[in-house]
mmCIF file of C-alpha atoms and ligand atoms in Angstrom:
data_model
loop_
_atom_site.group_PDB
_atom_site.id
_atom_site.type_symbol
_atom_site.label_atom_id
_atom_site.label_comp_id
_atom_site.label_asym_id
_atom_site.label_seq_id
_atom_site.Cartn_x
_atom_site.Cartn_y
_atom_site.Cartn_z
ATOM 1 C CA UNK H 2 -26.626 -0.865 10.713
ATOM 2 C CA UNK H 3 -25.320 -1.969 14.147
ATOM 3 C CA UNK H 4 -23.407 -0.106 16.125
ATOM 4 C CA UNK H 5 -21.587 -0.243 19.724
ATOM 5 C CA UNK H 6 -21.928 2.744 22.151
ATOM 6 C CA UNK H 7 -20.963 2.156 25.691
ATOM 7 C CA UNK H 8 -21.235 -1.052 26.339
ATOM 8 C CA UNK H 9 -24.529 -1.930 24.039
ATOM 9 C CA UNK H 10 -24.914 -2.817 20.211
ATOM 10 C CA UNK H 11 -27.747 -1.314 18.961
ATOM 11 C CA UNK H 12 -29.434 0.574 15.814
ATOM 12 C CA UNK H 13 -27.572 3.161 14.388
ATOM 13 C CA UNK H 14 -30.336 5.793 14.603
ATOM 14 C CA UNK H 15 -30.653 4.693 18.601
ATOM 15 C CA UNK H 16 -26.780 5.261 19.156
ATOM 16 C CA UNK H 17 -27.082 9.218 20.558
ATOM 17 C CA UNK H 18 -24.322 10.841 22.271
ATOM 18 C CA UNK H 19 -25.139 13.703 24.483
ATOM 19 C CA UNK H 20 -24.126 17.414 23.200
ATOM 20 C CA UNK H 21 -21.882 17.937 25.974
ATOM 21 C CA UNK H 22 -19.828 14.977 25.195
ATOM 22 C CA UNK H 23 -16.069 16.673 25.048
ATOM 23 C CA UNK H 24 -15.842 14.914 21.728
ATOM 24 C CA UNK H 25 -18.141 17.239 20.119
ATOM 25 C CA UNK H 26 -17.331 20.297 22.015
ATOM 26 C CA UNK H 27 -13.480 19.903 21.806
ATOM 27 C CA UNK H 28 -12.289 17.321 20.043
ATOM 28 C CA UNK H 29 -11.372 15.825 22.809
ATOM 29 C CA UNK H 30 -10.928 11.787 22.219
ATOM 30 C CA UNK H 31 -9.085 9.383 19.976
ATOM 31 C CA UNK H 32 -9.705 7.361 17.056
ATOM 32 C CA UNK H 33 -8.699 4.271 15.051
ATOM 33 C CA UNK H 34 -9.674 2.533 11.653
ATOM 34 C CA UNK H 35 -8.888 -0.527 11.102
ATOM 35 C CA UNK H 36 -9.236 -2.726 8.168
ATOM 36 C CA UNK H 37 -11.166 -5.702 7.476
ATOM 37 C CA UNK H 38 -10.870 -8.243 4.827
ATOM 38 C CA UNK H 39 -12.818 -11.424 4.407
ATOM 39 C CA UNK H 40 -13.702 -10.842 8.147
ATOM 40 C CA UNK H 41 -10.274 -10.781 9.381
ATOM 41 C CA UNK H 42 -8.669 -7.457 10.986
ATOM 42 C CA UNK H 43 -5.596 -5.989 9.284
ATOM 43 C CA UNK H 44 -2.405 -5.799 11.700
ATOM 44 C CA UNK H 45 -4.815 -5.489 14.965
ATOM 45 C CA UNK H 46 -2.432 -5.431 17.558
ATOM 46 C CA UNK H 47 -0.640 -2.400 15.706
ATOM 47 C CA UNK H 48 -3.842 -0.337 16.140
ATOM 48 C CA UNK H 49 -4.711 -1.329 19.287
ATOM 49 C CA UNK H 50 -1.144 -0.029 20.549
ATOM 50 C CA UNK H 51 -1.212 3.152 18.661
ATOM 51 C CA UNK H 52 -4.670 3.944 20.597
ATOM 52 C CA UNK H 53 -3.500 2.609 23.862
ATOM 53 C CA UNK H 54 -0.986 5.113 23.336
ATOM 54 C CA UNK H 55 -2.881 7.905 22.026
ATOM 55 C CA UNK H 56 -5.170 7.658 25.081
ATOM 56 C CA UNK H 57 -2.496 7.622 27.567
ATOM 57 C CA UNK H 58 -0.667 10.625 25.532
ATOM 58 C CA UNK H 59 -4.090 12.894 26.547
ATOM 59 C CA UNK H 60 -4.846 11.548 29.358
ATOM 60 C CA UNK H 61 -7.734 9.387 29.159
ATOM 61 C CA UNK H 62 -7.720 6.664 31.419
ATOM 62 C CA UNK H 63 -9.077 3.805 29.033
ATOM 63 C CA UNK H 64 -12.241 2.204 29.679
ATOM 64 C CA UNK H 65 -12.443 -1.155 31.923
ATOM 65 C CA UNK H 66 -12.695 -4.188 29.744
ATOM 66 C CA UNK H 67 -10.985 -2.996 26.774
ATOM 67 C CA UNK H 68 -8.085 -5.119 26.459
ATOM 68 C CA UNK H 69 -6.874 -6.101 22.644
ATOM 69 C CA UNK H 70 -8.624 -8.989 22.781
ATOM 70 C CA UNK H 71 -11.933 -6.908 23.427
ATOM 71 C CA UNK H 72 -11.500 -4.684 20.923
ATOM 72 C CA UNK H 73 -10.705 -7.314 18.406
ATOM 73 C CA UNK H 74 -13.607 -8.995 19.612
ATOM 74 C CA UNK H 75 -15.970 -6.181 19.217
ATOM 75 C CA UNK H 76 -14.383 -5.114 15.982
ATOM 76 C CA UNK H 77 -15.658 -8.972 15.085
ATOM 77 C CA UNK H 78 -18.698 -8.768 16.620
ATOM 78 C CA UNK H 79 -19.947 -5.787 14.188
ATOM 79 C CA UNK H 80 -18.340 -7.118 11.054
ATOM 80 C CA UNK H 81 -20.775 -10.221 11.549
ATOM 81 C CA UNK H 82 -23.993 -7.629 12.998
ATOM 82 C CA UNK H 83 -23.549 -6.050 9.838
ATOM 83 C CA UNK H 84 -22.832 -9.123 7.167
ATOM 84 C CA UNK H 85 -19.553 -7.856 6.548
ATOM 85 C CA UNK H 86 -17.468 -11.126 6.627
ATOM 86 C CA UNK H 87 -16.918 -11.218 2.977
ATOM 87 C CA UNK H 88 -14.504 -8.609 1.162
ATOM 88 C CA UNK H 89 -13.204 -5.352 2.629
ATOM 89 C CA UNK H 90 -14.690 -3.684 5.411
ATOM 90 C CA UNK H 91 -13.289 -0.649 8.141
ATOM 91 C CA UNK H 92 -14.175 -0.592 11.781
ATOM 92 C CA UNK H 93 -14.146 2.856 12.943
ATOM 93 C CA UNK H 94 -13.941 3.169 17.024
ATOM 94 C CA UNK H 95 -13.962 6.808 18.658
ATOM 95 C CA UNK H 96 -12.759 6.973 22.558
ATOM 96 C CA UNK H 97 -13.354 10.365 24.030
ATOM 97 C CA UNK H 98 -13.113 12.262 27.252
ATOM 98 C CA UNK H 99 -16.779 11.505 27.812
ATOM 99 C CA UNK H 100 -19.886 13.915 28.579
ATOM 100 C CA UNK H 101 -19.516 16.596 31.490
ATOM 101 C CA UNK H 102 -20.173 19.968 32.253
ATOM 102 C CA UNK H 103 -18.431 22.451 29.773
ATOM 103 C CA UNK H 104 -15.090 23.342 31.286
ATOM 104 C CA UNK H 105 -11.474 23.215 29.668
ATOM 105 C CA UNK H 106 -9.655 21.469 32.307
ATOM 106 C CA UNK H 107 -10.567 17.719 32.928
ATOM 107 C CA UNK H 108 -13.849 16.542 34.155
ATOM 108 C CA UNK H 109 -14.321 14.919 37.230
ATOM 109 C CA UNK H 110 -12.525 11.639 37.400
ATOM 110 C CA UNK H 111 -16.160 9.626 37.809
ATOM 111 C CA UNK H 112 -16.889 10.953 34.029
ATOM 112 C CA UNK H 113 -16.742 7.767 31.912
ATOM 113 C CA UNK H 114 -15.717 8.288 28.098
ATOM 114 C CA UNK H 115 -17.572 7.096 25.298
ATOM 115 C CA UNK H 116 -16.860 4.631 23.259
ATOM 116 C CA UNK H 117 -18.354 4.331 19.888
ATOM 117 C CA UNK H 118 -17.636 1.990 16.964
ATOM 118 C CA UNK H 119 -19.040 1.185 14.030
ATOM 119 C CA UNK H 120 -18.390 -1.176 10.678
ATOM 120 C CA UNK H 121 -18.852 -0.402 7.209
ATOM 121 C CA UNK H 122 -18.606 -2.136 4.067
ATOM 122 C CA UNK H 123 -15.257 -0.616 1.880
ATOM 123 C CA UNK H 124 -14.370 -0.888 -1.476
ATOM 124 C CA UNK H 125 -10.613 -0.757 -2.014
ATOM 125 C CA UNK H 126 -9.299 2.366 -4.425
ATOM 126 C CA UNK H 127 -7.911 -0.120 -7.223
ATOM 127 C CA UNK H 128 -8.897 2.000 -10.279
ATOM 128 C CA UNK H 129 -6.939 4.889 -8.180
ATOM 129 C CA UNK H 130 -4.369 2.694 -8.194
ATOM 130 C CA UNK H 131 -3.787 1.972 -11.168
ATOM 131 C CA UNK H 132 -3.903 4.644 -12.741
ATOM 132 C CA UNK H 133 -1.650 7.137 -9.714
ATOM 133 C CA UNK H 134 -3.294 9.971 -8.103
ATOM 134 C CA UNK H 135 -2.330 13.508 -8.070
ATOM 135 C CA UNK H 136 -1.572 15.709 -4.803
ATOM 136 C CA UNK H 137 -0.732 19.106 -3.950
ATOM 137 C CA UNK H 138 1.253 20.471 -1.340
ATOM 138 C CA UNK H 139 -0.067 22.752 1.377
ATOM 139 C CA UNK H 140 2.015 24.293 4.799
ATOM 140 C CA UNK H 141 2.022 21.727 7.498
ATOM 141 C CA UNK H 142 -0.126 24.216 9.947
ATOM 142 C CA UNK H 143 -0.934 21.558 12.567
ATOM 143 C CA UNK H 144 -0.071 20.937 16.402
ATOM 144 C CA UNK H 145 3.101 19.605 17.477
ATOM 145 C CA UNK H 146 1.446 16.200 18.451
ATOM 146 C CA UNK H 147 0.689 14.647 14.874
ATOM 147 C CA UNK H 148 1.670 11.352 16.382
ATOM 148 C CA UNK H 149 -1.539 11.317 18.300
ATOM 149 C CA UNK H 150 -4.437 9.899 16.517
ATOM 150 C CA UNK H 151 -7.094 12.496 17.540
ATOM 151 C CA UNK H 152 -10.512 13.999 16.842
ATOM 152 C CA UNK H 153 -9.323 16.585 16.091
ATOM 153 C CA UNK H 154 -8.617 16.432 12.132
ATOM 154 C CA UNK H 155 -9.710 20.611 10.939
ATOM 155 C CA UNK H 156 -6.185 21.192 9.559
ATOM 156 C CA UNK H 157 -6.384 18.070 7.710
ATOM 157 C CA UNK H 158 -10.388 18.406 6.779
ATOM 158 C CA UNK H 159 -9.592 21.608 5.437
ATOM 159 C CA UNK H 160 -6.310 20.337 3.391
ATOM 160 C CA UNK H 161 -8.107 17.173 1.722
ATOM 161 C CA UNK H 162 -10.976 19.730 0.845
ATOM 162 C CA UNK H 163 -8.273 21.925 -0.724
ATOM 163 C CA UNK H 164 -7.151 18.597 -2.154
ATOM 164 C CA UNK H 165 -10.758 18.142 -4.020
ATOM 165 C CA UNK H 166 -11.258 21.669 -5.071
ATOM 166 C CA UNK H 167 -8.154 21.621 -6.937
ATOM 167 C CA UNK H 168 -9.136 17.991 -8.313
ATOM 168 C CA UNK H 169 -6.455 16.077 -6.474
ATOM 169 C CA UNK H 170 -6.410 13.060 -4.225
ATOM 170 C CA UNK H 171 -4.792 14.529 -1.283
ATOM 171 C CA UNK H 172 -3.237 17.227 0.483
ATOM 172 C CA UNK H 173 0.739 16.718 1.381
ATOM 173 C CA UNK H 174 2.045 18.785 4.068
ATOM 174 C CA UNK H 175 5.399 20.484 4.488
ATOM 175 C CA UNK H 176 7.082 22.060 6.920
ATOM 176 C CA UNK H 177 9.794 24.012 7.254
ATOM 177 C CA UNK H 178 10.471 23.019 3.806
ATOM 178 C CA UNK H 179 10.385 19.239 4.892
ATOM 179 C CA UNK H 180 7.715 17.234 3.603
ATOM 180 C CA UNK H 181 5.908 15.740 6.962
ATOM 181 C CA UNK H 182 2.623 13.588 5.511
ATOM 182 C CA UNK H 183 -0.650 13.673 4.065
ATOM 183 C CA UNK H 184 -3.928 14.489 5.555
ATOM 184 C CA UNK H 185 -4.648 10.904 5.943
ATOM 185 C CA UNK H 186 -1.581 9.372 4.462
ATOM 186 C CA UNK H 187 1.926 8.708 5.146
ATOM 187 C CA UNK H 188 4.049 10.199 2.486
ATOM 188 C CA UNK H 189 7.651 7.614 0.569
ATOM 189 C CA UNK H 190 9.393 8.986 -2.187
ATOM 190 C CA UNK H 191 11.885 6.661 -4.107
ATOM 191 C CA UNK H 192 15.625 8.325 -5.605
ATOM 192 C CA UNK H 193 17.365 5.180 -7.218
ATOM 193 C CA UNK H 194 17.470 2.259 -5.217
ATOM 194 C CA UNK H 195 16.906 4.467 -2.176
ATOM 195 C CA UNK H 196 13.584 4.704 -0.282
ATOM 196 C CA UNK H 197 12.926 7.610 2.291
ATOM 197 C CA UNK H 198 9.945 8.685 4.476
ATOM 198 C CA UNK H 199 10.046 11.239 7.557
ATOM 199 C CA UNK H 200 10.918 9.902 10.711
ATOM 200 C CA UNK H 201 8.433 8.152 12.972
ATOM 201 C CA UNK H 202 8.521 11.523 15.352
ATOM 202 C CA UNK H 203 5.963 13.718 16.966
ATOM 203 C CA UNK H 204 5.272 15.285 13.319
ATOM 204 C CA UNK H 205 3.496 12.215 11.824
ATOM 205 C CA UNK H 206 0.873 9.763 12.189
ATOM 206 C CA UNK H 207 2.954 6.257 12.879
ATOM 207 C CA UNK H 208 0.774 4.544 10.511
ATOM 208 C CA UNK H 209 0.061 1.548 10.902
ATOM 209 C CA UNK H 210 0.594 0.496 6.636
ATOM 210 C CA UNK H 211 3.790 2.949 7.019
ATOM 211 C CA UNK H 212 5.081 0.432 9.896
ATOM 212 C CA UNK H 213 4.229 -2.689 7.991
ATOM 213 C CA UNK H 214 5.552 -1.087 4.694
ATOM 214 C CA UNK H 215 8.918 -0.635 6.559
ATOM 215 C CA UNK H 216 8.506 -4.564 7.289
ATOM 216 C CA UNK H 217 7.620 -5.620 3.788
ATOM 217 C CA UNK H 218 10.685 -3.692 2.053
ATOM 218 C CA UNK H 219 12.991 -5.055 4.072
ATOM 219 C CA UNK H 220 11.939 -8.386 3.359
ATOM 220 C CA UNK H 221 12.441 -7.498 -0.300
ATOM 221 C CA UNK H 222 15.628 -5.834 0.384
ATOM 222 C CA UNK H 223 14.792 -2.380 -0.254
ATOM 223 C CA UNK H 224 16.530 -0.051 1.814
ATOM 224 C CA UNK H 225 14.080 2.741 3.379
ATOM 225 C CA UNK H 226 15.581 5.676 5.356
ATOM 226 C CA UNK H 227 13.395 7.325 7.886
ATOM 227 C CA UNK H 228 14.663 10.628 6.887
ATOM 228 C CA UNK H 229 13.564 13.962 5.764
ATOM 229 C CA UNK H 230 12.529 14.753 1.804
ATOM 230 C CA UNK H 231 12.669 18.433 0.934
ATOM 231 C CA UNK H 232 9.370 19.643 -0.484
ATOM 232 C CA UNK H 233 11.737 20.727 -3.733
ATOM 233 C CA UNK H 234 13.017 17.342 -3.947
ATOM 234 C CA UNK H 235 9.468 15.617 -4.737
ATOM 235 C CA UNK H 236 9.854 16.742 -7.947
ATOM 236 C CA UNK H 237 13.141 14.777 -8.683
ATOM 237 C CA UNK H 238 11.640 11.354 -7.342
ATOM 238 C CA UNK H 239 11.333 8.564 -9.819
ATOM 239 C CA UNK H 240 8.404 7.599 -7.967
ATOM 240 C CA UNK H 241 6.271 8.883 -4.676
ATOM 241 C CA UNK H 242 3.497 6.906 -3.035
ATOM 242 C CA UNK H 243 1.381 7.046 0.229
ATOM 243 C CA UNK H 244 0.144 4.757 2.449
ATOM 244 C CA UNK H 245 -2.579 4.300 4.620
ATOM 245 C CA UNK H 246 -5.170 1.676 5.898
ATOM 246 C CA UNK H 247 -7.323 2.886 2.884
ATOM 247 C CA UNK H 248 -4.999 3.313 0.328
ATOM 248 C CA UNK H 249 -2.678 0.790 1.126
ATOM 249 C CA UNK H 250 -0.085 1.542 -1.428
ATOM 250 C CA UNK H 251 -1.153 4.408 -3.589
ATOM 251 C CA UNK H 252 1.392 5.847 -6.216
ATOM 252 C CA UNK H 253 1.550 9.338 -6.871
ATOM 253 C CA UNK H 254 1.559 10.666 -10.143
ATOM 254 C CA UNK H 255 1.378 14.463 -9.971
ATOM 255 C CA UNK H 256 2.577 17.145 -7.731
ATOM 256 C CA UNK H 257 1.031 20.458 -7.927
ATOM 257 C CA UNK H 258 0.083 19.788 -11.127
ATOM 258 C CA UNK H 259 3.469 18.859 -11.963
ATOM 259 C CA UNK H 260 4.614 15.245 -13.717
ATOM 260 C CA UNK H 261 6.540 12.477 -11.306
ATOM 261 C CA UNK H 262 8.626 10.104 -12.840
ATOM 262 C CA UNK H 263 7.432 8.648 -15.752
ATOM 263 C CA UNK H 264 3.926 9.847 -14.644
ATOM 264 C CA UNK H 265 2.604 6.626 -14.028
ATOM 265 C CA UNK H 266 2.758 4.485 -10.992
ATOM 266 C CA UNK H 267 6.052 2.856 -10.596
ATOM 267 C CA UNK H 268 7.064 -0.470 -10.438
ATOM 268 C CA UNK H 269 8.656 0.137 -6.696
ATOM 269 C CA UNK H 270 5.202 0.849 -5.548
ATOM 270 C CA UNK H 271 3.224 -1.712 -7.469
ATOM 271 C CA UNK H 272 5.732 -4.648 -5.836
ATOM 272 C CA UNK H 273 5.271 -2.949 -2.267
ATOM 273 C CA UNK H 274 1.482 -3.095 -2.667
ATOM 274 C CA UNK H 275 1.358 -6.780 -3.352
ATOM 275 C CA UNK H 276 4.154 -7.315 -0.166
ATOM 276 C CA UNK H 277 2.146 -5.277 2.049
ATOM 277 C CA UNK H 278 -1.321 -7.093 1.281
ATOM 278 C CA UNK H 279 0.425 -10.819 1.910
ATOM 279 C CA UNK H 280 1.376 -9.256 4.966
ATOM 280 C CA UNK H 281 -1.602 -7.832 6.298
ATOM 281 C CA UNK H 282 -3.900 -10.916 4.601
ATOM 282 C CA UNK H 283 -2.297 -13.686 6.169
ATOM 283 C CA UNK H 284 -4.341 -16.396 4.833
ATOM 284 C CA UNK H 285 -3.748 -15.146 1.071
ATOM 285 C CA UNK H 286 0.111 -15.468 1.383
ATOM 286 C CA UNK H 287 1.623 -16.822 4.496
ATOM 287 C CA UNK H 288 2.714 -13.250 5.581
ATOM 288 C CA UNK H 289 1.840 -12.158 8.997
ATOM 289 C CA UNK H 290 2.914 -8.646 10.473
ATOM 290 C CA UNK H 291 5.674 -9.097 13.073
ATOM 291 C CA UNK H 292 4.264 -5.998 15.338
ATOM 292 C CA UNK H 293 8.057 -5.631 16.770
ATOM 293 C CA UNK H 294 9.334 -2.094 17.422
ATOM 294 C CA UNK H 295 6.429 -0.311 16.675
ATOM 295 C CA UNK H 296 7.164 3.058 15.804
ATOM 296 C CA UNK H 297 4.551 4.462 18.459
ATOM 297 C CA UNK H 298 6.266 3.064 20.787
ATOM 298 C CA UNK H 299 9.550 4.819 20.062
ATOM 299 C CA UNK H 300 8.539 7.996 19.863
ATOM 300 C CA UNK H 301 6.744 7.576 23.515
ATOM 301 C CA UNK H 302 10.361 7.261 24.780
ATOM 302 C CA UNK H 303 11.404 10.142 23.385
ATOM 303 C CA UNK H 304 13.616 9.835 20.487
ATOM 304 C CA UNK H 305 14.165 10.844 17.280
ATOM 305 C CA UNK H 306 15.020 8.500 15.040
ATOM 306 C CA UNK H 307 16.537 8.746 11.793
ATOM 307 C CA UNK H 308 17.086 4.990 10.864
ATOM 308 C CA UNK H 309 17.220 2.319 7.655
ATOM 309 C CA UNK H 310 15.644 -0.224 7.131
ATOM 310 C CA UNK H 311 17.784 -3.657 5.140
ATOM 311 C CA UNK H 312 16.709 -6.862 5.021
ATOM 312 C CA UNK H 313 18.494 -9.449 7.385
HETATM 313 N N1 LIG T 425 -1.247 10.111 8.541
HETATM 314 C C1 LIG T 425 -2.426 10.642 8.914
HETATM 315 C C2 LIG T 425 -2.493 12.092 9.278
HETATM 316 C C3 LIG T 425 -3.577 9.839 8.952
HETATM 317 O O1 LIG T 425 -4.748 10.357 9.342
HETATM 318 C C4 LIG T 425 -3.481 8.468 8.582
HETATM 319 C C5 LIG T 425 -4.655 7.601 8.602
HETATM 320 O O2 LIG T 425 -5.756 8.030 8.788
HETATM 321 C C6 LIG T 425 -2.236 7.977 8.189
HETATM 322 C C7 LIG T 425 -1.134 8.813 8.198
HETATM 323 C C8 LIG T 425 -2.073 6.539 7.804
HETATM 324 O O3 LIG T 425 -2.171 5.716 8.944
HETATM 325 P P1 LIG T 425 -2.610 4.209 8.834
HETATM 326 O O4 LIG T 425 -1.637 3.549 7.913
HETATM 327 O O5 LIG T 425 -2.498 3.701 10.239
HETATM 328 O O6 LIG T 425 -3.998 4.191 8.297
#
């Protein structure tokens, strides 16, 4: 496998890091994955923003050269190293803080981070899919930052691995009663004809499938509220699914052990999946994400939306 690391592509078991890089001794750097399919990146420009603004939300200056372009370019550049042109594929790309002497403040401003990325084939969870996977719910214990994309994943390594002890597929967090997201997914639970998801604020990840989601049901005229579902409401949804650049759309079928809906994935969530793949697969549909009013970018100026989303 070929890999990038600072400027080079080289063998994976060349790429080394050095152990005082302030990714490894505080999580201290930002990441993205992005999708690939049939060579082509999924909604680029959405995670090239969301990093952009991760890295300016802790502070580290990013790296000379790395425009969009670049990065789309590199994230080319290793699906074709590594023969991945043909079906699904995720680019993985890690900016941190960079290697320096051990100290919790900031390094000296000459420290350059590191930037790593990396391509590997992916096979879509369709059997998942089909047949709806199960969560369980767990207290929200992380920082008051979830928007930013960091290294710095223990609450939500330790809640997926809670997830897979008990059998599940994922761990959903709640706070204060409110369910925020999952470990790795963004968390929409359907009442009716109404949609809702929590607010694109400093609690969640603005995913990048939430944001084109919100696109793709407004298209089809399906209202979504950002707004707050009670962790004791879950259980009166007709149907609950989570996104994510792995998942896309993945319905939910159990709770804690406990039945949703009619306990298999709903119809909502199977016509969302097949709006939000012609949208981030161009060429198989026509689709094409619109980028606008990125969530990110909304919560960088400070507010606190609680909006819906209707098709025009
Ligand atoms: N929420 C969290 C905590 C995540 O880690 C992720 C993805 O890794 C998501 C949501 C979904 O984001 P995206 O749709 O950009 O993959």
């Amino acid at each position: 496998m070929r890999v990038y690391l600072n400027g080079e592509l080289l063998d994976r078991s060349e790429a080394m890091i050095p152990v005082d890089d302030r990714g490894f001794l505080f999580g201290d750097g930002i990441y993205e994955v992005v999708r690939a399919t049939g060579g082509r990146l999924g909604a680029p420009e959405l995670h090239w923003r969301r990093l952009a603004r991760g890295l300016a939300g802790i502070e580290i200056r990013p790296p000379a050269g790395l425009s969009e372009r670049a990065l789309s370019e590199l994230a080319g550049r290793l699906l074709v190293e590594n023969g991945l042109e043909r079906g699904d594929a995720l680019v993985y790309l890690q900016i941190t803080r960079g290697a320096a002497v051990r100290t919790h403040h900031f390094p000296p401003d000459t420290t350059s981070p590191t930037v790593y990325a990396a391509a590997s084939a992916f096979q879509p969870p369709d059997a998942l899919r089909a047949r709806g996977a199960s969560v369980i719910t767990l207290p929200d214990i992380r920082w008051a930052r979830c928007d930013l994309k960091t290294v710095n994943l223990l609450p939500n390594v330790l809640g997926k691995q809670r997830a897979v002890a008990a059998g599940a597929d994922e761990a959903v967090f709640v706070r204060d009663g409110v369910v925020t997201e999952g470990a790795s997914t963004n968390v929409f639970a359907v009442f009716g004809s109404e949609v809702r998801t929590y607010p694109a604020t400093n609690y969640i990840l603005p995913g990048v499938t939430r944001h084109v989601l919100l696109e793709a049901a407004g298209a089809l005229g399906v209202t979504v509220h950002e707004a707050p579902v009670l962790a004791d409401e879950l259980f009166t949804a007709d149907e609950l699914f989570l996104t994510s650049t792995t998942n896309d759309v993945m319905p939910v079928v159990t709770v804690d052990g406990r039945r949703i809906g009619a306990g298999r994935p709903g119809p909502l969530a199977t016509q969302l999946f097949t709006a939000l793949r012609a949208r981030l697969v161009p060429d198989a549909a026509g689709g094409e994400t619109d980028g606008g009013d990125y969530e990110a970018e909304r919560i960088a100026s400070g507010s606190r939306p609680t909006r819906s989303h209707q098709v025009t």
